[in-house]
Short mmCIF file of C-alpha atoms in Angstrom, two decimals:
data_model
loop_
_atom_site.label_atom_id
_atom_site.label_comp_id
_atom_site.label_asym_id
_atom_site.label_seq_id
_atom_site.Cartn_x
_atom_site.Cartn_y
_atom_site.Cartn_z
CA UNK A 108 -3.46 4.87 33.89
CA UNK A 109 0.32 5.18 33.50
CA UNK A 110 0.65 1.50 32.55
CA UNK A 111 -1.89 1.99 29.74
CA UNK A 112 -0.04 5.06 28.49
CA UNK A 113 3.39 3.40 28.58
CA UNK A 114 2.21 0.14 27.00
CA UNK A 115 0.43 1.91 24.15
CA UNK A 116 3.53 4.11 23.65
CA UNK A 117 5.71 1.02 23.18
CA UNK A 118 3.24 -0.38 20.64
CA UNK A 119 3.07 3.01 18.89
CA UNK A 120 6.85 3.02 18.50
CA UNK A 121 6.82 -0.51 17.08
CA UNK A 122 4.04 0.26 14.57
CA UNK A 123 5.65 3.57 13.62
CA UNK A 124 8.74 1.55 12.71
CA UNK A 125 6.64 -0.66 10.39
CA UNK A 126 4.45 1.96 8.70
CA UNK A 127 7.06 3.17 6.18
CA UNK A 128 8.38 -0.23 5.08
CA UNK A 129 5.37 -1.29 2.92
CA UNK A 130 5.63 1.92 0.83
CA UNK A 131 9.35 1.51 0.09
CA UNK A 132 8.58 0.19 -3.39
CA UNK A 133 12.18 -0.22 -4.47
CA UNK A 134 12.83 -2.33 -1.38
CA UNK A 135 9.82 -4.52 -2.18
CA UNK A 136 10.93 -4.92 -5.81
CA UNK A 137 14.39 -5.92 -4.58
CA UNK A 138 12.93 -8.44 -2.13
CA UNK A 139 10.67 -9.84 -4.84
CA UNK A 140 13.74 -10.44 -6.99
CA UNK A 141 15.73 -12.04 -4.18
CA UNK A 142 12.74 -14.19 -3.19
CA UNK A 143 12.27 -15.54 -6.71
CA UNK A 144 13.82 -18.85 -5.65
CA UNK A 145 11.73 -19.00 -2.47
CA UNK A 146 8.33 -20.56 -2.00
CA UNK A 147 5.37 -19.05 -3.85
CA UNK A 148 3.48 -18.24 -0.62
CA UNK A 149 6.44 -16.19 0.67
CA UNK A 150 6.58 -14.03 -2.47
CA UNK A 151 2.82 -13.54 -2.39
CA UNK A 152 3.04 -11.78 0.97
CA UNK A 153 4.80 -8.87 -0.76
CA UNK A 154 1.64 -8.28 -2.81
CA UNK A 155 -0.25 -7.33 0.35
CA UNK A 156 2.01 -4.37 1.14
CA UNK A 157 -0.76 -1.74 0.94
CA UNK A 158 -3.16 -3.86 2.99
CA UNK A 159 -0.46 -4.19 5.64
CA UNK A 160 0.22 -0.43 5.45
CA UNK A 161 -3.48 0.32 6.07
CA UNK A 162 -3.66 -2.17 8.94
CA UNK A 163 -0.66 -0.56 10.66
CA UNK A 164 -2.22 2.88 10.09
CA UNK A 165 -5.48 1.87 11.77
CA UNK A 166 -3.48 0.33 14.62
CA UNK A 167 -1.63 3.62 15.09
CA UNK A 168 -4.94 5.48 15.28
CA UNK A 169 -6.30 3.05 17.91
CA UNK A 170 -3.13 3.14 20.02
CA UNK A 171 -3.01 6.95 19.81
CA UNK A 172 -6.54 7.10 21.22
CA UNK A 173 -5.57 4.78 24.10
CA UNK A 174 -2.36 6.73 24.80
CA UNK A 175 -4.10 10.12 24.76
CA UNK A 176 -7.03 9.09 26.96
CA UNK A 177 -4.69 7.41 29.46
CA UNK A 178 -2.55 10.54 29.76
CA UNK A 179 -5.62 12.75 30.23
CA UNK A 180 -6.50 10.59 33.24
CA UNK A 181 -2.87 10.82 34.41
CA UNK A 182 -2.82 14.62 34.19
CA UNK A 183 -6.08 14.85 36.10
CA UNK A 184 -4.64 12.69 38.86
CA UNK A 185 -1.40 14.71 38.85
CA UNK A 186 -3.52 17.83 39.37
CA UNK A 187 -5.53 16.25 42.17
CA UNK A 188 -2.35 15.09 43.92
CA UNK A 189 -0.83 18.58 43.73
CA UNK A 190 -3.93 20.16 45.27
CA UNK A 191 -4.42 17.48 47.94
CA UNK A 192 -3.68 18.43 51.58
CA UNK A 193 -4.56 15.14 53.25
CA UNK A 194 -0.96 13.98 53.77
CA UNK A 195 -1.38 11.01 51.46
CA UNK A 196 1.62 9.61 49.58
CA UNK A 197 0.67 11.24 46.20
CA UNK A 198 0.25 14.61 47.98
CA UNK A 199 3.61 14.29 49.78
CA UNK A 200 5.50 13.26 46.66
CA UNK A 201 3.94 16.14 44.67
CA UNK A 202 5.40 18.70 47.10
CA UNK A 203 8.96 17.37 46.87
CA UNK A 204 11.80 19.05 44.91
CA UNK A 205 9.65 21.85 43.49
CA UNK A 206 12.70 24.14 43.30
CA UNK A 207 15.07 21.72 41.57
CA UNK A 208 14.89 19.18 38.73
CA UNK A 209 14.25 16.08 40.85
CA UNK A 210 10.43 16.36 41.01
CA UNK A 211 7.88 13.65 40.20
CA UNK A 212 4.68 15.62 39.58
CA UNK A 213 4.92 17.89 36.48
CA UNK A 214 2.18 20.15 37.87
CA UNK A 215 3.83 22.46 40.43
CA UNK A 216 1.03 24.93 41.13
CA UNK A 217 -2.58 24.78 42.29
CA UNK A 218 -3.50 27.27 39.57
CA UNK A 219 -2.23 25.03 36.73
CA UNK A 220 -4.94 23.23 34.75
CA UNK A 221 -4.80 20.02 32.72
CA UNK A 222 -5.50 21.99 29.52
CA UNK A 223 -2.60 24.36 30.26
CA UNK A 224 -0.17 21.42 30.58
CA UNK A 225 -1.55 19.76 27.43
CA UNK A 226 -1.02 22.83 25.23
CA UNK A 227 2.13 24.45 26.70
CA UNK A 228 4.49 21.55 27.41
CA UNK A 229 6.53 19.90 24.64
CA UNK A 230 4.92 16.45 25.14
CA UNK A 231 1.44 17.98 25.28
CA UNK A 232 1.82 20.23 22.23
CA UNK A 233 3.56 17.61 20.07
CA UNK A 234 0.96 15.07 21.15
CA UNK A 235 -1.85 17.36 19.94
CA UNK A 236 -0.04 17.98 16.63
CA UNK A 237 0.66 14.26 16.09
CA UNK A 238 -2.95 13.36 16.82
CA UNK A 239 -4.34 15.99 14.43
CA UNK A 240 -1.94 14.87 11.67
CA UNK A 241 -2.94 11.24 12.18
CA UNK A 242 -6.67 12.06 12.13
CA UNK A 243 -6.28 13.96 8.85
CA UNK A 244 -4.23 11.17 7.26
CA UNK A 245 -6.61 8.40 8.29
CA UNK A 246 -9.82 10.21 7.31
CA UNK A 247 -8.43 11.34 3.93
CA UNK A 248 -7.36 7.76 3.18
CA UNK A 249 -10.90 6.42 3.03
CA UNK A 250 -11.78 4.89 -0.31
CA UNK A 251 -14.37 7.58 -1.13
CA UNK A 252 -11.84 10.43 -0.67
CA UNK A 253 -9.05 8.51 -2.37
CA UNK A 254 -11.14 7.66 -5.44
CA UNK A 255 -12.95 10.97 -5.87
CA UNK A 256 -10.54 13.54 -4.40
CA UNK A 257 -7.13 12.00 -4.92
CA UNK A 258 -5.32 15.35 -4.50
CA UNK A 259 -6.78 15.70 -0.99
CA UNK A 260 -5.52 12.24 -0.08
CA UNK A 261 -2.11 12.79 -1.72
CA UNK A 262 -1.25 16.12 -0.10
CA UNK A 263 -2.74 15.27 3.30
CA UNK A 264 -0.79 12.03 3.45
CA UNK A 265 2.45 14.00 3.43
CA UNK A 266 1.62 15.06 6.98
CA UNK A 267 3.56 11.90 7.86
CA UNK A 268 6.58 14.24 7.95
CA UNK A 269 4.91 16.20 10.75
CA UNK A 270 3.95 12.94 12.47
CA UNK A 271 7.49 11.56 12.60
CA UNK A 272 9.03 14.90 13.59
CA UNK A 273 6.53 15.21 16.44
CA UNK A 274 7.06 11.59 17.47
CA UNK A 275 10.83 12.04 17.82
CA UNK A 276 10.43 15.27 19.85
CA UNK A 277 7.47 14.02 21.92
CA UNK A 278 9.40 12.29 24.72
CA UNK A 279 12.42 14.60 24.92
CA UNK A 280 11.05 16.80 27.76
CA UNK A 281 10.58 13.81 30.05
CA UNK A 282 7.15 14.63 31.46
CA UNK A 283 6.76 11.06 32.71
CA UNK A 284 9.38 10.50 35.39
CA UNK A 285 10.52 7.74 37.71
CA UNK A 286 12.72 7.28 40.76
CA UNK A 287 16.43 7.21 39.90
CA UNK A 288 18.43 4.02 40.39
CA UNK A 289 20.64 5.59 43.06
CA UNK A 290 17.63 6.92 44.98
CA UNK A 291 15.89 3.56 44.65
CA UNK A 292 18.78 1.89 46.45
CA UNK A 293 18.66 4.42 49.29
CA UNK A 294 14.90 4.92 49.61
CA UNK A 295 13.16 1.75 48.48
CA UNK A 296 9.47 2.52 47.79
CA UNK A 297 8.17 -0.78 49.21
CA UNK A 298 10.07 -0.35 52.44
CA UNK A 299 9.94 3.42 52.92
CA UNK A 300 6.49 4.56 51.76
CA UNK A 301 4.99 4.64 55.27
CA UNK A 302 7.88 6.73 56.63
CA UNK A 303 7.33 9.42 53.98
CA UNK A 304 3.74 9.96 55.09
CA UNK A 305 4.20 9.51 58.86
CA UNK A 306 7.67 10.91 59.64
CA UNK A 307 8.25 13.81 61.99
CA UNK A 308 10.92 16.50 62.01
CA UNK A 309 13.26 14.42 64.20
CA UNK A 310 13.12 11.31 62.00
CA UNK A 311 16.50 9.55 61.91
CA UNK A 312 15.58 6.41 59.88
CA UNK A 313 17.29 5.83 56.53
CA UNK A 314 13.89 6.04 54.86
CA UNK A 315 13.36 9.62 56.02
CA UNK A 316 15.44 10.88 53.12
CA UNK A 317 13.45 12.37 50.21
CA UNK A 318 13.43 10.17 47.08
CA UNK A 319 14.77 11.75 43.91
CA UNK A 320 13.20 11.41 40.46
CA UNK A 321 14.48 11.76 36.92
CA UNK A 322 13.00 11.70 33.44
CA UNK A 323 12.62 8.44 31.51
CA UNK A 324 14.83 8.66 28.35
CA UNK A 325 13.03 9.15 25.03
CA UNK A 326 13.01 5.97 22.92
CA UNK A 327 10.93 6.78 19.83
CA UNK A 328 13.91 7.88 17.75
CA UNK A 329 15.59 4.49 18.26
CA UNK A 330 12.59 2.73 16.72
CA UNK A 331 12.04 4.97 13.71
CA UNK A 332 15.61 6.01 12.82
CA UNK A 333 16.37 3.02 10.56
CA UNK A 334 13.03 3.11 8.64
CA UNK A 335 13.35 6.88 8.17
CA UNK A 336 16.90 6.52 6.76
CA UNK A 337 15.69 3.71 4.49
CA UNK A 338 12.77 5.80 3.30
CA UNK A 339 15.00 8.85 2.69
CA UNK A 340 17.28 6.73 0.46
CA UNK A 341 14.14 5.42 -1.27
CA UNK A 342 12.96 8.97 -2.00
CA UNK A 343 16.42 10.10 -3.16
CA UNK A 344 16.57 7.16 -5.58
CA UNK A 345 13.09 7.93 -6.88
CA UNK A 346 13.85 11.64 -7.32
CA UNK A 347 17.10 10.85 -9.15
CA UNK A 348 15.36 8.36 -11.41
CA UNK A 349 12.48 10.77 -12.07
CA UNK A 350 14.91 13.44 -13.29
CA UNK A 351 16.20 11.23 -16.12
CA UNK A 352 14.94 12.31 -19.51
CA UNK A 353 11.87 10.57 -20.94
CA UNK A 354 11.18 10.78 -24.70
CA UNK A 355 7.57 10.30 -25.82
CA UNK A 356 7.88 8.54 -29.21
CA UNK A 357 4.23 7.86 -30.01
CA UNK A 358 0.82 9.08 -28.88
CA UNK A 359 -2.38 7.21 -29.83
CA UNK A 360 -5.91 8.19 -28.83
CA UNK A 361 -8.16 5.10 -28.66
CA UNK A 362 -11.95 5.00 -28.38
CA UNK A 363 -13.53 5.42 -24.93
CA UNK A 364 -11.00 8.16 -24.10
CA UNK A 365 -8.01 5.82 -23.68
CA UNK A 366 -4.60 7.39 -24.32
CA UNK A 367 -1.64 5.20 -25.36
CA UNK A 368 1.87 6.56 -24.78
CA UNK A 369 5.07 5.02 -26.13
CA UNK A 370 8.18 6.23 -24.31
CA UNK A 371 11.92 5.64 -24.16
CA UNK A 372 14.31 6.24 -21.28
CA UNK A 373 18.00 5.45 -20.97
CA UNK A 374 18.68 2.37 -18.84
CA UNK A 375 15.00 1.47 -18.47
CA UNK A 376 14.47 -2.28 -17.96
CA UNK A 377 11.20 -3.99 -17.18
CA UNK A 378 9.52 -7.34 -16.59
CA UNK A 379 6.01 -8.37 -17.59
CA UNK A 380 3.19 -6.94 -15.49
CA UNK A 381 5.25 -4.23 -13.78
CA UNK A 382 4.07 -0.64 -13.28
CA UNK A 383 5.53 2.86 -13.24
CA UNK A 384 4.65 6.18 -11.61
CA UNK A 385 4.01 9.04 -14.01
CA UNK A 386 4.21 12.76 -13.34
CA UNK A 387 3.34 15.65 -15.65
CA UNK A 388 4.85 18.88 -14.24
CA UNK A 389 2.60 20.98 -16.50
CA UNK A 390 -0.43 19.63 -14.57
CA UNK A 391 1.00 19.16 -11.08
CA UNK A 392 4.67 18.99 -10.07
CA UNK A 393 3.96 16.83 -7.01
CA UNK A 394 1.31 14.35 -8.18
CA UNK A 395 2.50 10.88 -9.23
CA UNK A 396 0.06 8.26 -10.47
CA UNK A 397 0.67 4.52 -11.07
CA UNK A 398 0.09 2.91 -14.48
CA UNK A 399 0.72 -0.67 -15.55
CA UNK A 400 3.14 -1.15 -18.42
CA UNK A 401 1.45 -2.57 -21.51
CA UNK A 402 4.65 -3.16 -23.48
CA UNK A 403 6.74 -6.33 -23.42
CA UNK A 404 10.34 -6.57 -22.14
CA UNK A 405 11.41 -7.58 -25.66
CA UNK A 406 10.36 -4.21 -27.15
CA UNK A 407 12.69 -1.21 -27.44
CA UNK A 408 10.14 1.13 -25.81
CA UNK A 409 7.76 1.03 -22.88
CA UNK A 410 4.10 1.97 -23.08
CA UNK A 411 1.10 2.70 -20.87
CA UNK A 412 -2.62 3.08 -21.53
CA UNK A 413 -4.43 5.82 -19.60
CA UNK A 414 -8.20 5.93 -19.18
CA UNK A 415 -10.06 8.95 -17.81
CA UNK A 416 -10.55 8.20 -14.11
CA UNK A 417 -10.39 11.61 -12.46
CA UNK A 418 -9.32 15.23 -12.86
CA UNK A 419 -5.62 14.47 -13.37
CA UNK A 420 -6.08 11.86 -16.10
CA UNK A 421 -8.66 14.02 -17.88
CA UNK A 422 -6.31 17.02 -17.90
CA UNK A 423 -3.43 14.83 -19.09
CA UNK A 424 -5.43 13.48 -22.04
CA UNK A 425 -6.64 16.99 -22.93
CA UNK A 426 -3.05 18.26 -22.80
CA UNK A 427 -1.77 15.53 -25.12
CA UNK A 428 -4.49 16.31 -27.65
CA UNK A 429 -3.04 19.82 -28.09
CA UNK A 430 0.68 19.33 -27.34
CA UNK A 431 3.26 16.87 -26.03
CA UNK A 432 4.16 17.92 -22.47
CA UNK A 433 7.22 16.81 -20.51
CA UNK A 434 6.70 13.53 -18.68
CA UNK A 435 8.64 12.19 -15.71
CA UNK A 436 8.71 8.45 -14.94
CA UNK A 437 9.68 6.56 -11.80
CA UNK A 438 10.02 2.80 -11.83
CA UNK A 439 9.39 0.12 -12.84
CA UNK A 440 8.11 -1.65 -9.74
CA UNK A 441 7.22 -5.30 -9.27
CA UNK A 442 3.73 -6.79 -9.00
CA UNK A 443 2.06 -10.16 -8.67
CA UNK A 444 1.83 -10.51 -12.46
CA UNK A 445 5.61 -11.00 -12.65
CA UNK A 446 5.05 -14.58 -11.47
CA UNK A 447 2.71 -15.54 -14.31
CA UNK A 448 5.35 -17.62 -16.12
CA UNK A 449 6.02 -19.58 -12.90
CA UNK A 450 2.73 -21.44 -13.34
CA UNK A 451 1.94 -24.30 -15.73
CA UNK A 452 -1.55 -22.89 -16.28
CA UNK A 453 -2.55 -19.23 -15.86
CA UNK A 454 -5.99 -17.61 -15.65
CA UNK A 455 -5.79 -13.89 -16.40
CA UNK A 456 -8.81 -11.78 -15.44
CA UNK A 457 -9.02 -8.10 -16.36
CA UNK A 458 -11.88 -5.67 -15.77
CA UNK A 459 -12.00 -2.64 -18.09
CA UNK A 460 -8.64 -0.87 -18.18
CA UNK A 461 -7.45 -3.55 -15.72
CA UNK A 462 -6.46 -5.57 -18.77
CA UNK A 463 -3.23 -3.56 -19.07
CA UNK A 464 -0.84 -5.96 -17.25
CA UNK A 465 -2.04 -8.81 -19.43
CA UNK A 466 -1.28 -6.83 -22.57
CA UNK A 467 2.35 -6.94 -21.48
CA UNK A 468 2.15 -10.67 -20.72
CA UNK A 469 0.46 -11.61 -24.00
CA UNK A 470 2.87 -9.47 -26.01
CA UNK A 471 5.81 -11.16 -24.29
CA UNK A 472 4.34 -14.57 -25.14
CA UNK A 473 3.99 -13.47 -28.76
CA UNK A 474 7.70 -12.55 -28.84
CA UNK A 475 8.68 -15.81 -27.13
CA UNK A 476 6.87 -17.75 -29.82
CA UNK A 477 8.58 -15.71 -32.51
CA UNK A 478 11.99 -16.41 -30.97
CA UNK A 479 11.19 -20.09 -30.37
CA UNK A 480 11.79 -19.84 -26.62
CA UNK A 481 11.93 -23.39 -25.23
CA UNK A 482 12.24 -22.33 -21.57
CA UNK A 483 8.61 -21.19 -21.29
CA UNK A 484 7.13 -23.13 -18.38
CA UNK A 485 3.53 -22.03 -19.01
CA UNK A 486 1.60 -24.48 -21.19
CA UNK A 487 -1.85 -22.87 -21.22
CA UNK A 488 -3.35 -19.43 -20.67
CA UNK A 489 -7.01 -18.60 -20.10
CA UNK A 490 -7.75 -14.92 -20.59
CA UNK A 491 -10.98 -13.24 -19.41
CA UNK A 492 -11.77 -9.60 -20.14
CA UNK A 493 -14.86 -7.90 -18.69
CA UNK A 494 -15.93 -4.55 -20.19
CA UNK A 495 -18.96 -2.30 -19.75
CA UNK A 496 -18.91 -0.77 -23.25
CA UNK A 497 -17.83 -1.93 -26.70
CA UNK A 498 -15.40 0.96 -27.24
CA UNK A 499 -13.06 -0.40 -24.56
CA UNK A 500 -12.38 -3.51 -26.67
CA UNK A 501 -11.01 -1.51 -29.61
CA UNK A 502 -7.42 -0.79 -28.51
CA UNK A 503 -6.74 -4.43 -27.54
CA UNK A 504 -8.21 -6.06 -30.65
CA UNK A 505 -5.05 -5.80 -32.77
CA UNK A 506 -2.94 -7.64 -30.19
CA UNK A 507 -5.47 -10.46 -29.80
CA UNK A 508 -5.84 -10.77 -33.58
CA UNK A 509 -2.05 -10.98 -33.97
CA UNK A 510 -1.84 -13.62 -31.26
CA UNK A 511 -4.59 -15.65 -32.90
CA UNK A 512 -2.77 -15.61 -36.23
CA UNK A 513 0.71 -16.27 -34.85
CA UNK A 514 -0.37 -19.18 -32.64
CA UNK A 515 -2.34 -20.75 -35.49
CA UNK A 516 0.72 -20.51 -37.76
CA UNK A 517 3.03 -22.03 -35.13
CA UNK A 518 0.66 -24.91 -34.41
CA UNK A 519 -0.14 -23.66 -30.88
CA UNK A 520 -3.67 -22.45 -31.43
CA UNK A 521 -4.74 -24.13 -28.18
CA UNK A 522 -2.17 -22.26 -26.07
CA UNK A 523 -4.43 -19.23 -25.53
CA UNK A 524 -8.13 -19.40 -24.78
CA UNK A 525 -9.72 -15.99 -24.36
CA UNK A 526 -13.25 -14.98 -23.49
CA UNK A 527 -14.57 -11.43 -23.78
CA UNK A 528 -17.57 -10.41 -21.67
CA UNK A 529 -19.66 -7.33 -22.38
CA UNK A 530 -21.41 -6.42 -19.12
CA UNK A 531 -23.28 -3.38 -20.46
CA UNK A 532 -25.22 -3.19 -23.75
CA UNK A 533 -28.34 -1.74 -25.32
CA UNK A 534 -31.03 -3.07 -27.67
CA UNK A 535 -29.28 -1.94 -30.87
CA UNK A 536 -26.12 -3.91 -30.02
CA UNK A 537 -28.13 -7.01 -29.15
CA UNK A 538 -30.13 -6.79 -32.41
CA UNK A 539 -26.96 -6.32 -34.47
CA UNK A 540 -25.35 -9.38 -32.87
CA UNK A 541 -28.48 -11.45 -33.50
CA UNK A 542 -28.52 -10.47 -37.21
CA UNK A 543 -24.85 -11.48 -37.71
CA UNK A 544 -24.79 -14.48 -35.39
CA UNK A 545 -23.65 -16.93 -38.10
CA UNK A 546 -20.64 -14.85 -39.29
CA UNK A 547 -17.12 -16.20 -38.75
CA UNK A 548 -15.99 -13.18 -36.78
CA UNK A 549 -17.59 -11.34 -33.89
CA UNK A 550 -19.54 -8.19 -34.81
CA UNK A 551 -18.41 -6.34 -31.68
CA UNK A 552 -14.66 -7.01 -31.77
CA UNK A 553 -13.97 -8.48 -35.21
CA UNK A 554 -12.23 -11.46 -33.60
CA UNK A 555 -12.94 -15.15 -34.08
CA UNK A 556 -14.01 -15.53 -30.47
CA UNK A 557 -17.60 -14.40 -29.96
CA UNK A 558 -18.29 -11.78 -27.31
CA UNK A 559 -20.39 -13.07 -24.40
CA UNK A 560 -23.13 -10.82 -23.02
CA UNK A 561 -23.24 -10.76 -19.22
CA UNK A 562 -20.84 -11.78 -16.48
CA UNK A 563 -18.84 -15.01 -16.24
CA UNK A 564 -20.15 -17.96 -14.24
CA UNK A 565 -16.94 -18.45 -12.31
CA UNK A 566 -17.86 -21.81 -10.79
CA UNK A 567 -18.36 -23.17 -14.29
CA UNK A 568 -15.11 -21.63 -15.57
CA UNK A 569 -13.03 -22.97 -12.66
CA UNK A 570 -14.62 -26.41 -12.88
CA UNK A 571 -13.75 -26.58 -16.60
CA UNK A 572 -10.13 -25.55 -15.97
CA UNK A 573 -9.81 -28.06 -13.10
CA UNK A 574 -11.19 -30.84 -15.33
CA UNK A 575 -8.83 -29.93 -18.21
CA UNK A 576 -5.75 -29.74 -15.95
CA UNK A 577 -6.34 -32.22 -13.11
CA UNK A 578 -2.74 -32.23 -11.82
CA UNK A 579 -1.57 -28.69 -12.54
CA UNK A 580 -0.74 -25.65 -10.47
CA UNK A 581 -2.98 -22.85 -11.76
CA UNK A 582 -2.15 -19.18 -11.15
CA UNK A 583 -5.22 -16.91 -11.09
CA UNK A 584 -4.34 -13.24 -11.69
CA UNK A 585 -6.73 -10.31 -11.33
CA UNK A 586 -6.48 -6.63 -12.08
CA UNK A 587 -9.90 -5.32 -11.12
CA UNK A 588 -12.31 -4.33 -8.32
CA UNK A 589 -12.47 -5.80 -4.83
CA UNK A 590 -15.86 -7.47 -5.30
CA UNK A 591 -14.52 -9.49 -8.22
CA UNK A 592 -11.43 -10.37 -6.17
CA UNK A 593 -13.60 -11.90 -3.44
CA UNK A 594 -15.48 -14.03 -5.98
CA UNK A 595 -12.28 -15.31 -7.58
CA UNK A 596 -10.58 -15.99 -4.26
CA UNK A 597 -13.61 -17.96 -3.11
CA UNK A 598 -13.60 -19.99 -6.34
CA UNK A 599 -9.88 -20.70 -5.92
CA UNK A 600 -10.51 -22.22 -2.48
CA UNK A 601 -13.57 -24.19 -3.61
CA UNK A 602 -11.93 -25.80 -6.64
CA UNK A 603 -8.48 -26.51 -5.19
CA UNK A 604 -8.04 -30.16 -4.25
CA UNK A 605 -6.93 -31.15 -0.76
CA UNK A 606 -4.73 -33.78 -2.41
CA UNK A 607 -1.34 -32.11 -3.11
CA UNK A 608 -0.98 -34.23 -6.28
CA UNK A 609 -4.09 -32.71 -7.85
CA UNK A 610 -5.13 -29.28 -9.11
CA UNK A 611 -4.31 -26.20 -7.01
CA UNK A 612 -5.48 -22.63 -7.68
CA UNK A 613 -3.38 -19.72 -6.36
CA UNK A 614 -4.99 -16.27 -6.33
CA UNK A 615 -2.92 -13.17 -7.13
CA UNK A 616 -4.23 -9.59 -7.26
CA UNK A 617 -2.64 -6.36 -8.50
CA UNK A 618 -2.24 -3.69 -5.80
CA UNK A 619 -1.09 -0.08 -6.34
#
């Protein structure tokens, strides 16, 4: 089983080198900027960083299982060879060099057990620690734990420090050994094996000499050194940036327990659709949570909208209702939404609070119209917002109303088409809408566009966009749940033409 153990160890080293790279967010933001002139499909790969991180994590777990099981078989065979008295080659080799450091079999006594070797040697003990750390990290990363007990996931995931420390130390003791190069030249195993088992005391053949063995050099540190250094610089940059003073200039509490924060920070620069990590030391000094920026790059502040989605967000909103605590900010970091102005036509789909990146985009468009920006490549935007309750519409109404008015005044009323979908309602809301059906504005939102009850028929929506823009490249952007992502991605494939001169839909999804 040594081949299985060694092969899986090589693959473990390779995947351990990759696991940190997808979470170096500053590196990804830098690459996104440098890839801005590259093909769209190349930039899109950066949006799958967390998916790639999870895939590498599962691969590590699988390879660890293979490596551990293979070495358990190896130790059992080492033990059997040490105890054997039949004069076989494994038995003979196990008895050689027991008093010096040139041995092959790590088990030197008949009283030694496999369990004793596994828990008292450096490779055995570090292997147990690495495996336990990996099991805890993988199990606490499941969606159920991550969504409902984020603190468990967050703190447990920092066992990666233990994992990498154990990985570097794991091979130092050299438990797995091989014949030295010099000994190989003198006592070739293919030529001399029979002499080792059949020789007598008066043997004078060159092969009668005992082979000598040495440890195989540890290699893990060579694989992980560069990613660890890169990640350390990443963390230093993030800590330094987090220590810069953040001034909260405005606090607004919207319906449906949505908190809006306006902040200022020296040297802060952003692009549309980017996100930041927020920490509130009064709640937890170590917890950082991602929030999409809802402000535009043209504004002299940056803002976020926070909806209650767990213990941390609930405590933060409760704290801001009584006082203004100190806030630390790290970022901004790039996302798929940065590319929205690279498309002639854009379809923006937000579910609930997932509308936040599009608030930034629509605000930026509003400022571009005000400034008469002629470089805007985008000619048409379709905006879809799905909400479960009417209160969620309230904080976004003012922006949509302003956009409606500004675009009508500038003669570009057709630039933005938005559709609001209420997916949860009761009888009283339905009756109220029926009574005021003929009014100019919607009774739910107060906007000119009527709210639609139910979910969108995506095939119909995509077919209409394809018919209206038969030769355009359409960017479809989503900030919402995975089930909706699958539906949109399927629609993108179905309605994209095989003819490169006709309509093409490109799917982009926000990932934190």
